[in-house]
XYZ file of C-alpha atoms in Angstrom:
563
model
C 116.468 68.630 150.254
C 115.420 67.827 154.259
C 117.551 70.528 156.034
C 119.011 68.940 159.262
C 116.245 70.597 161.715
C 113.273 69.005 159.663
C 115.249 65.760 159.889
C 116.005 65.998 163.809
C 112.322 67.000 164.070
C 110.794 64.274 162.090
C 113.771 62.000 163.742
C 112.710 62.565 167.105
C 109.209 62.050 166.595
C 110.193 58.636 164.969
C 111.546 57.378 168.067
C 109.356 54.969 170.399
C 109.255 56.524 173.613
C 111.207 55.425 176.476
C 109.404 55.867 179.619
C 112.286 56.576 182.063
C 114.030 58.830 179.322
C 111.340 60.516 177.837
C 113.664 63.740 177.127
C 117.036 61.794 175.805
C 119.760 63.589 174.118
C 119.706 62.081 170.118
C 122.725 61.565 168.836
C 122.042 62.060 164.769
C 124.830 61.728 161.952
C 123.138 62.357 158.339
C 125.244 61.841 155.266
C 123.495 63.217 152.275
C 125.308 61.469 149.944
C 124.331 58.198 151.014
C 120.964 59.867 152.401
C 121.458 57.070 155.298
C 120.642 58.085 158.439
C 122.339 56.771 161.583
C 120.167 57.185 164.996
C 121.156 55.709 168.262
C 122.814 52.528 166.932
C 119.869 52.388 164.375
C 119.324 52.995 160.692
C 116.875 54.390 158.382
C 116.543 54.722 154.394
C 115.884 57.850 153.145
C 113.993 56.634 149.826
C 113.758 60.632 148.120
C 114.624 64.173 149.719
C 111.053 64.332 149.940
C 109.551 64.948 153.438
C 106.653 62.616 153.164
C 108.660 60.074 151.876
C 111.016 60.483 154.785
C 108.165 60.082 156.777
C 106.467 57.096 155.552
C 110.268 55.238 156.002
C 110.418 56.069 159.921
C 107.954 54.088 161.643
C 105.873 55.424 164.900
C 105.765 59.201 163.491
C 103.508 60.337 165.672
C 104.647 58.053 169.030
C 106.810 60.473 170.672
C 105.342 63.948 171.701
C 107.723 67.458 171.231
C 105.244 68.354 173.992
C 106.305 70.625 176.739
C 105.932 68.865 180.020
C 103.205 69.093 182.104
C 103.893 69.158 186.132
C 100.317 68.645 187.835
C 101.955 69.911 191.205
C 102.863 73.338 190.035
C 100.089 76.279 189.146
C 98.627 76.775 185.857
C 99.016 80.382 185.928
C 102.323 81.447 184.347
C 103.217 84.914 184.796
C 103.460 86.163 181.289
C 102.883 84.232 177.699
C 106.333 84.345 177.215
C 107.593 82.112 180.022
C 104.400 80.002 178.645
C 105.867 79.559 175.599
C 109.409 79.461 176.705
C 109.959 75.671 176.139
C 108.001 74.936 172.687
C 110.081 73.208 170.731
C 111.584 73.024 167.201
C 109.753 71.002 164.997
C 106.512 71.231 167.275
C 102.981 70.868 165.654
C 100.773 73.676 167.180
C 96.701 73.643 167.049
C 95.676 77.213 167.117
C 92.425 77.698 167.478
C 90.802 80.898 165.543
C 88.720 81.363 162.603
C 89.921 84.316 161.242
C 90.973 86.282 163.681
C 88.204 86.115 166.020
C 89.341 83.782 169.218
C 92.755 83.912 168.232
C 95.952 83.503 170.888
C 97.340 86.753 169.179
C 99.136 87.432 172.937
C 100.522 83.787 172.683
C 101.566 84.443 168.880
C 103.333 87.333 169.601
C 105.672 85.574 172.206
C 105.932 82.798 169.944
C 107.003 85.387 167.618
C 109.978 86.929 170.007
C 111.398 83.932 170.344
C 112.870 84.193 167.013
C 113.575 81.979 164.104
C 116.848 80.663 165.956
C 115.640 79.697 168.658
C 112.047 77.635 167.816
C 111.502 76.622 164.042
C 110.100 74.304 161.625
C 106.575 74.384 163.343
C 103.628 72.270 161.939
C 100.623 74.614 162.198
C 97.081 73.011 162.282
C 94.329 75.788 162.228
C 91.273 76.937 160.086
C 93.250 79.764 158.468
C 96.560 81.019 158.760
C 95.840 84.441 160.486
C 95.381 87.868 158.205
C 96.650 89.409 155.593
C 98.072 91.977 157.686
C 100.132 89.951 159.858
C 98.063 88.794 162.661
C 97.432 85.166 164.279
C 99.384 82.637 162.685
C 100.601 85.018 159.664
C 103.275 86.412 162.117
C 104.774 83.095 162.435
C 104.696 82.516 158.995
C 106.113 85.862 158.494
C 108.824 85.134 160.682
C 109.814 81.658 159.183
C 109.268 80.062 161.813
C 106.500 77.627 160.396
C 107.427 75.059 158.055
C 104.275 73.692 157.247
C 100.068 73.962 157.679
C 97.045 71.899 157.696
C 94.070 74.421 157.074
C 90.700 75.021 154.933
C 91.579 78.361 154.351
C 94.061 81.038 153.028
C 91.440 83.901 152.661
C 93.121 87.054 152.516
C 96.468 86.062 153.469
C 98.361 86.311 150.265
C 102.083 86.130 151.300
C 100.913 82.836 152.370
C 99.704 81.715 149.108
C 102.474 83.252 147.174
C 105.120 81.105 149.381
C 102.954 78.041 149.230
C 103.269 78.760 145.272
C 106.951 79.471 145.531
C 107.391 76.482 147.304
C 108.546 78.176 150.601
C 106.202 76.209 152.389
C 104.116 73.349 152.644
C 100.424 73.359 153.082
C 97.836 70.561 153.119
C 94.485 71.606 152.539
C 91.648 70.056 154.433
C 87.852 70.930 154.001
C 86.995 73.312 156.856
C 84.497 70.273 158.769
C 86.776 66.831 158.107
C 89.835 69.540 159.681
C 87.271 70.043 163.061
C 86.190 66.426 163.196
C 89.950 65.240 163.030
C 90.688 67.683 165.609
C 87.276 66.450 167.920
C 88.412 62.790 167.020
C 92.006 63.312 168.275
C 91.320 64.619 171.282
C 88.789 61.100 171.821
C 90.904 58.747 171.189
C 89.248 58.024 167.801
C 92.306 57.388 165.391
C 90.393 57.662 161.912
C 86.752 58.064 160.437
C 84.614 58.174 156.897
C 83.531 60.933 155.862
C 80.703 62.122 152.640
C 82.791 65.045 152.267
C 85.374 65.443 149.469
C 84.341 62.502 147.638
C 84.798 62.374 144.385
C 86.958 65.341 144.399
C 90.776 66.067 144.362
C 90.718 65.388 148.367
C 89.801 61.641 147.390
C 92.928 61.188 144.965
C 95.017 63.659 147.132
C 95.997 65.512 143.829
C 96.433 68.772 145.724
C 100.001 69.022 146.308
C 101.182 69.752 149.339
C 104.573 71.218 148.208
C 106.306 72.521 145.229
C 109.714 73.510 144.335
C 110.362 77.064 143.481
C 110.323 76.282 139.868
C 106.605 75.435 140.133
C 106.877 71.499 140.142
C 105.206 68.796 142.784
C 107.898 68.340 145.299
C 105.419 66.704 147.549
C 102.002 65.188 146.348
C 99.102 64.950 148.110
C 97.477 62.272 150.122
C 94.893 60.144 148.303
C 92.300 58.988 150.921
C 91.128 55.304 151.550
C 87.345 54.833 150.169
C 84.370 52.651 151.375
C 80.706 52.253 150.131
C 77.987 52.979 152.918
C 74.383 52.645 151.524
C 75.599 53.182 148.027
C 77.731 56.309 148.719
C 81.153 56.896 148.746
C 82.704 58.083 151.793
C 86.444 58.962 152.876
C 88.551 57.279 155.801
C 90.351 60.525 157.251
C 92.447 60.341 160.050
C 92.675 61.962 163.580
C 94.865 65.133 164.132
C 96.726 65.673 167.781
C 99.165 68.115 168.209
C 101.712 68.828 170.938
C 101.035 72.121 172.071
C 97.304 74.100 171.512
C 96.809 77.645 171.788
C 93.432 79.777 171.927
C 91.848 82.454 173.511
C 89.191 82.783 176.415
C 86.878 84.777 177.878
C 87.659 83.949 181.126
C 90.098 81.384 182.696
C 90.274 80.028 186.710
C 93.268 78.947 188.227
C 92.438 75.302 187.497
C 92.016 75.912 183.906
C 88.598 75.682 183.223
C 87.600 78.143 180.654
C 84.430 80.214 179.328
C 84.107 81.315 175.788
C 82.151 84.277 174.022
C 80.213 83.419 171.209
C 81.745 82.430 167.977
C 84.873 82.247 169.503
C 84.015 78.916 170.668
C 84.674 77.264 167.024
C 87.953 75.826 167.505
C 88.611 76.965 170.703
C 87.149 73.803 172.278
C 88.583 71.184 170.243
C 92.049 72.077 169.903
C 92.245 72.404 173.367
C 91.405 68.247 173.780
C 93.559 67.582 170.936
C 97.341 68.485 172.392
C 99.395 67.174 174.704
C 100.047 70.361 176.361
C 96.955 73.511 176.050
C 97.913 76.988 176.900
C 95.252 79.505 176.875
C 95.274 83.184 177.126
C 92.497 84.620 178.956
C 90.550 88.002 178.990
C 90.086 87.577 182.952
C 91.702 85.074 184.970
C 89.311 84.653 188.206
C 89.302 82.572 190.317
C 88.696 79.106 191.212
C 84.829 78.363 191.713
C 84.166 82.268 190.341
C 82.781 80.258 187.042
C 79.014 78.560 187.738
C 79.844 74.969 186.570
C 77.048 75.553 183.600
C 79.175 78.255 182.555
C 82.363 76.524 182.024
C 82.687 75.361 178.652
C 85.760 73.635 178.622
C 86.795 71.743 181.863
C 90.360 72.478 183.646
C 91.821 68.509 182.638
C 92.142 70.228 178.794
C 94.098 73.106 179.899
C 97.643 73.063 181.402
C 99.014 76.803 180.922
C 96.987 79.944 181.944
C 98.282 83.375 180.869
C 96.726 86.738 180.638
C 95.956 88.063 177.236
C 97.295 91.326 176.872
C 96.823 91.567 172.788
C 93.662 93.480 171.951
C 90.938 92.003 169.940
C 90.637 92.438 166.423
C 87.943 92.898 163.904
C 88.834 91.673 160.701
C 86.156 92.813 158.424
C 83.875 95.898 159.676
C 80.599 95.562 158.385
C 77.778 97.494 159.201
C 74.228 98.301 158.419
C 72.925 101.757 157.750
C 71.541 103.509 160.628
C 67.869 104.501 160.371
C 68.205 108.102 162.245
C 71.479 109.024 159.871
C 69.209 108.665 156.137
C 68.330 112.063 156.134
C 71.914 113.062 155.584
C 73.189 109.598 153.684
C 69.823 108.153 151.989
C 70.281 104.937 150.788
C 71.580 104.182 147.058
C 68.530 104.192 145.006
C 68.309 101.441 142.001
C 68.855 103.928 138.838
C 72.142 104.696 141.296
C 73.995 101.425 141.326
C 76.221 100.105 138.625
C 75.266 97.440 136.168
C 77.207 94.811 138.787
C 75.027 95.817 141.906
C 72.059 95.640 139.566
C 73.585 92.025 138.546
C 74.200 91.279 141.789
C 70.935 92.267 143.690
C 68.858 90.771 140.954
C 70.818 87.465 141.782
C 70.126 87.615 145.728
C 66.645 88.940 145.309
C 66.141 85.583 143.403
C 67.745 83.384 145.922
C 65.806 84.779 148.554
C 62.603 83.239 147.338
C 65.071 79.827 148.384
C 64.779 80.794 152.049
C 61.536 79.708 152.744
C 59.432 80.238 156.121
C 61.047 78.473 159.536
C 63.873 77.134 156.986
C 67.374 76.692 158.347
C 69.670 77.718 155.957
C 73.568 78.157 155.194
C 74.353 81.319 153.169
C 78.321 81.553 151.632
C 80.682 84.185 151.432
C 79.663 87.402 148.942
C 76.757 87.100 147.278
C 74.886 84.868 148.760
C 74.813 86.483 151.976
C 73.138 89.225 150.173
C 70.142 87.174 149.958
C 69.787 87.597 153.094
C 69.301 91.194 153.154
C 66.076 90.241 150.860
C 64.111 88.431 152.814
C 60.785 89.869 154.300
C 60.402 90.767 157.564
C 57.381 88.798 158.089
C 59.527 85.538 157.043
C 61.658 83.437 159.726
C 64.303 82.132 158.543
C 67.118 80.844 160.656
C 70.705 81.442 159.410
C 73.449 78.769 160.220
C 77.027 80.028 160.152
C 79.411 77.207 159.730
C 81.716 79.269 162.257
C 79.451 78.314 164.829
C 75.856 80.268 164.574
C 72.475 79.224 164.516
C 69.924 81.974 164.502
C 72.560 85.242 163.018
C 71.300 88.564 162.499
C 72.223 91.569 159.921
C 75.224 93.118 159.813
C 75.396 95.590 163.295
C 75.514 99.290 163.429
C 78.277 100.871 164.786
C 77.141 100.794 168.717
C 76.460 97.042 168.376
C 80.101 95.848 167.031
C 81.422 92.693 168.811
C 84.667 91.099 168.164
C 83.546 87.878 168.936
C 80.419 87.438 166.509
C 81.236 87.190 162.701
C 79.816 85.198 159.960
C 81.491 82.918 157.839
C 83.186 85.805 155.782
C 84.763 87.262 158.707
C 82.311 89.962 158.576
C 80.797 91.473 162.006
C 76.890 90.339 162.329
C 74.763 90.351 165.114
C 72.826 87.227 166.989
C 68.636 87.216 167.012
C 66.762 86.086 170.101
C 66.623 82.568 170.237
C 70.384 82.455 168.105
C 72.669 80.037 169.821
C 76.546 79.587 169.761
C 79.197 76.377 169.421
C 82.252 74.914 168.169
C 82.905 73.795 164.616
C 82.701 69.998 165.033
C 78.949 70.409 166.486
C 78.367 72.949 163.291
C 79.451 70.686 160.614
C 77.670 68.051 162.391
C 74.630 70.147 161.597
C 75.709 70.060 158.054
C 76.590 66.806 157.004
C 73.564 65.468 159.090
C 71.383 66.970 156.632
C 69.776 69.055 159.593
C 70.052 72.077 156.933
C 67.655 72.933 154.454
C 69.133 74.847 151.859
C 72.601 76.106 151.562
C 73.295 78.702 148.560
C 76.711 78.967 147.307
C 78.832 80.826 144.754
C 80.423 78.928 141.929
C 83.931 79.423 139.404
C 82.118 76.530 137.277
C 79.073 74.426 137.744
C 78.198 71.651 135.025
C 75.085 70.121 133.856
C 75.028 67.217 135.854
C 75.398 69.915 138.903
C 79.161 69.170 139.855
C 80.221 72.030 141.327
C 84.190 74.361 141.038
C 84.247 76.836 143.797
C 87.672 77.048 145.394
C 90.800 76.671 143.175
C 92.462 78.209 139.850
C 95.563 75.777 139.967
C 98.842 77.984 140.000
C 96.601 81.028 140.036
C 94.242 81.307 142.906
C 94.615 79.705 146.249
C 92.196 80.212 148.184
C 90.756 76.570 149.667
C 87.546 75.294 150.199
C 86.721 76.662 153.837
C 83.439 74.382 154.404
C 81.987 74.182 151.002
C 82.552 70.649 150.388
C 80.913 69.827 153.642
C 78.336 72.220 152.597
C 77.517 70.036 149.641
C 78.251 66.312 150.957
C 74.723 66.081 151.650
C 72.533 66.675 148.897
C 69.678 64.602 149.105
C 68.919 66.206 152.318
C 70.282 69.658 152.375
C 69.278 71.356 148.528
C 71.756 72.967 146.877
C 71.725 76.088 145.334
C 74.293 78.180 143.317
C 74.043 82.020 142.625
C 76.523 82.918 140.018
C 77.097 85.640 136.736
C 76.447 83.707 133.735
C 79.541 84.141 132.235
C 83.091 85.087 133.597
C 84.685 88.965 133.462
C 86.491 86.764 130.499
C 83.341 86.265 128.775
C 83.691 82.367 129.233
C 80.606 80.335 130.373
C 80.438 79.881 133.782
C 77.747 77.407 133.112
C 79.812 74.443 131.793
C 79.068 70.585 130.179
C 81.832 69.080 132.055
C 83.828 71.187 134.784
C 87.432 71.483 134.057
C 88.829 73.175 137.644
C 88.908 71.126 140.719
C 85.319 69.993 141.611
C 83.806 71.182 145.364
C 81.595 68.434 145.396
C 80.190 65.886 142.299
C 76.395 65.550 141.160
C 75.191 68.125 144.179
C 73.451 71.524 142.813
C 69.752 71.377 142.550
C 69.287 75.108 140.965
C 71.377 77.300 139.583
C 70.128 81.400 139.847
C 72.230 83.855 137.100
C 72.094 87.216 136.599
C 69.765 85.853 133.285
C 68.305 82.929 133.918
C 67.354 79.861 135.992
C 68.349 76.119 135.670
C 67.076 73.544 137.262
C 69.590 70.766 137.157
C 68.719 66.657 137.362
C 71.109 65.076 139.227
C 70.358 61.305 138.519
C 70.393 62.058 134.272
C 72.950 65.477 134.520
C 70.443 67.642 132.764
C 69.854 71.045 132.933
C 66.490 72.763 132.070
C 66.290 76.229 131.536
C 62.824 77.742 133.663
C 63.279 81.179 134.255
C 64.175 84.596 132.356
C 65.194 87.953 133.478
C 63.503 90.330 132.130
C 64.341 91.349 128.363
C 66.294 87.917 127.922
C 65.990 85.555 124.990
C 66.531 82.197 125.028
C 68.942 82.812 122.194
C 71.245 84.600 124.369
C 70.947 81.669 127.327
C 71.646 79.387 124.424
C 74.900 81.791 123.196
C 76.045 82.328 126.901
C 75.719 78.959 128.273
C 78.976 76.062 127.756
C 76.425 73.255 128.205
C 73.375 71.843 126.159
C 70.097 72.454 128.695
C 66.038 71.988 128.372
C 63.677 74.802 128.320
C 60.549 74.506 130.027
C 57.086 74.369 128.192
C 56.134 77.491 130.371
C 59.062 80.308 131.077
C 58.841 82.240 134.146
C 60.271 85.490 134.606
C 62.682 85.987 137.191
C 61.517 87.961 140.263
């Protein structure tokens, strides 16, 4: 059932705005029984207790802003985030910008935070991930109960999250990690919808992700099947714009008129949430100011930003990843092979393979886990450059302890460093990169991948939550960017990984090229869905390929051996 603060928030967005009484009093009587709602003299049906249905009755949803308002004669600089954040509203949508926890308003957060549950609630949250595991970013808001419901590609490590969005506690819409940047970039443009490669073919396209569920593990709330048109014989997705009434993010340094510098890869949302919102508060590292910034060094421009604070939260590294340090081997040598277990063996033999992908002056996308490790594989007289989708071009091995930033992580969250020539920028330009075909190769892991090359990666439905981060942008472009999947053969179940037909939710349809296994290589036809078997590990029948494999496949006339 719609408790009374969703239905005054989704009320008072419904109204159309009246320009001499943009902050009226609303006068609401809701009778359950009748589920008739009675609003300034006027009436709505409620057609189900369902929240989208509610919102498809009440016209102009989005016409009215919960905004805080913006007075151009006063200074941007507020005194502390919590007067900044003293007159967000119940029922607000919030764009906070962040991937992982790198360029996240934790200082803003926090005062969010203090404010309490009674006194600012029901928040729509519209970010790349919902903070950490351990509570920070968004995840203390969600801790708190003061959010209500999300838009994000991500869940990663935050499990109370996906346990309540399982529990049906709260509502979550999952949006591949480029469509949710290029909503934001088209929002803040004026551009109300766009078609998109990405998700086609795929539960995004029929919207059979829900959104909600009861606590009893049914589909309260269904998802939103997307409109489809044909462009040059390929199916492509209208999405629609995302605005928000108050953003949030974190920068380097701030000037009294709001224009803003950013470090690194904290520039991935930072930029577009910003021009998405009615009203942008930032938290700053420095406030300087005005004319202190070189105009080539602002990267956001002072009309975007309307609230300056100081951020007073530290910055936080998520994952800590680091390289051995030359000078310390003598006490810690490296592991030797006839040292690492049978799964590092698997595992390096997998990325040792994919390497040979990563061919000279490539540009190249490498996913979470294993196939970063290709990385580690490649030869030093071999340039390749490494896209992250988080907003790298050009990234470097994990750091050693003296190099740590907080602001420079790959796509896993992981602390890397940047090579000469490596360049930085938001998420919209990124996935721009990607879609545009610009990429040459992108290797990704897999839950299932078929013999026509369709490809699982993100969801166990009712088990694991996870959501598909950028991978279906990764693979919306296939004909220009090859795909490549590095995978176990088989499942810690035993069941074929390697499938005829795919039977969790697809990542993308008809878009892996090759698929590398700890046994074997397939190359996979796209146009016919064929596989054909053309490489061996070492001491591997085809026999076993044949007894390990859920889907019928070709074997070359002449066998290679994997190297």
């Amino acid at each position: 059932m719609v408790t009374s603060c969703e239905l005054r928030a989704c009320l008072t967005r419904s109204l159309i705005a009246n320009p001499s009484r943009p902050r009226a009093r609303l006068s609401i009587r809701y009778r359950p029984n009748t589920r008739t709602v009675k609003l300034l003299g006027l009436r709505w049906l409620q057609h189900s207790t369902k929240e989208s249905a509610l919102e498809t009755a009440l016209p102009s949803y989005e016409e009215i802003s919960l905004a805080p308002p913006i007075n151009r004669g006063r200074s941007k600089v507020f005194n502390s985030a919590d007067d900044a954040v003293a007159d967000i509203q119940s029922g607000s949508t919030i764009l906070s910008a962040g991937f992982g926890l790198c360029g996240v308003a934790e200082t803003i957060c926090q005062a969010i935070a203090r404010r309490g549950k009674e006194s600012v609630h029901s928040l729509t949250a519209i970010s790349n991930n919902a903070g950490g595991g351990d509570g920070g970013g968004l995840a203390l808001l969600s801790n708190a109960g003061q959010l209500n419901r999300l838009i994000l590609s991500y869940l990663g490590s935050n499990k109370t999250l996906e346990r309540s969005y399982l529990n049906g506690e709260i509502a979550i819409e999952l949006c591949p990690q480029g469509t949710l940047a290029e909503r934001i970039r088209a929002g803040g443009a004026g551009i109300p919808a766009f078609f998109t490669p990405t998700g086609a073919h795929t539960d995004i396209q029929t919207g059979s992700i829900p959104i909600r569920f009861t606590p009893t593990g049914a589909i309260r709330e269904p998802g939103k099947p997307r409109e489809t048109r044909i462009f040059n014989h390929k199916t492509y997705l209208m999405e629609h714009a995302i605005t928000g009434d108050v953003a949030i993010l974190r920068a380097q340094q701030a000037d009294s008129a709001g224009n803003c510098r950013f470090r690194y890869a904290t520039k991935a949302f930072g930029q577009i949430v910003a021009k998405a919102a009615r009203t942008t508060i930032v938290e700053a590292d420095e406030i300087v100011p005005v004319g202190a910034l070189a105009p080539d060094d602002i990267d956001l421009p002072g009309i975007f930003v309307d609230r300056v604070v100081l951020a007073t939260a530290p910055k936080v590294v998520e994952i800590r990843k680091l390289r051995p340090d030359p000078q310390s081997f003598g006490h810690h040598p490296p592991a030797q092979p006839e040292t690492l277990t049978p799964a590092l063996l698997r595992r390096n033999r997998i990325a040792k393979r994919a390497s040979q992908e990563l061919k000279e002056g490539y540009y190249a996308n490498l996913g979470v886990g294993m196939p970063t490790l290709a990385a580690s594989f490649i030869p030093d007289s071999r340039k390749v450059w490494l896209q992250s989708e988080n907003g790298i071009l050009g990234m470097g091995p994990y750091p050693l302890a003296s190099e740590v930033d907080p602001d420079i992580i790959n796509a896993g969250k992981e602390t890397v460093t940047l090579l000469p020539g490596a360049s930085t920028f938001d998420s919209a330009e990124s996935f721009g990169m990607i879609r545009g075909g610009h990429v040459d190769v992108s290797i990704l892991g897999a839950l299932q991948v078929s013999a026509a090359g369709d490809l699982a990666s993100y969801m166990i439905p009712g088990k694991v939550v996870k959501g598909m981060g950028g991978a279906m942008d990764l693979v919306s472009n296939p004909d220009q960017t090859k795909i490549v999947v590095v995978t176990d053969l088989v499942a810690k179940d035993g069941s074929p990984k390697v499938v005829e037909a795919c039977n969790l939710p697809l990542t993308g349809a008809r878009v892996v090229s090759t698929i590398i296994t700890d046994l074997c290589v397939f190359q996979v036809d796209r146009v016919k869905g064929e596989l054909t078997l053309t490489e061996l590990a070492p001491g591997v029948q085809v026999e076993e390929i044949r007894a390990k494999t859920g889907a019928k496949f070709h074997v070359a006339g002449l066998l290679k051996s994997m190297e």
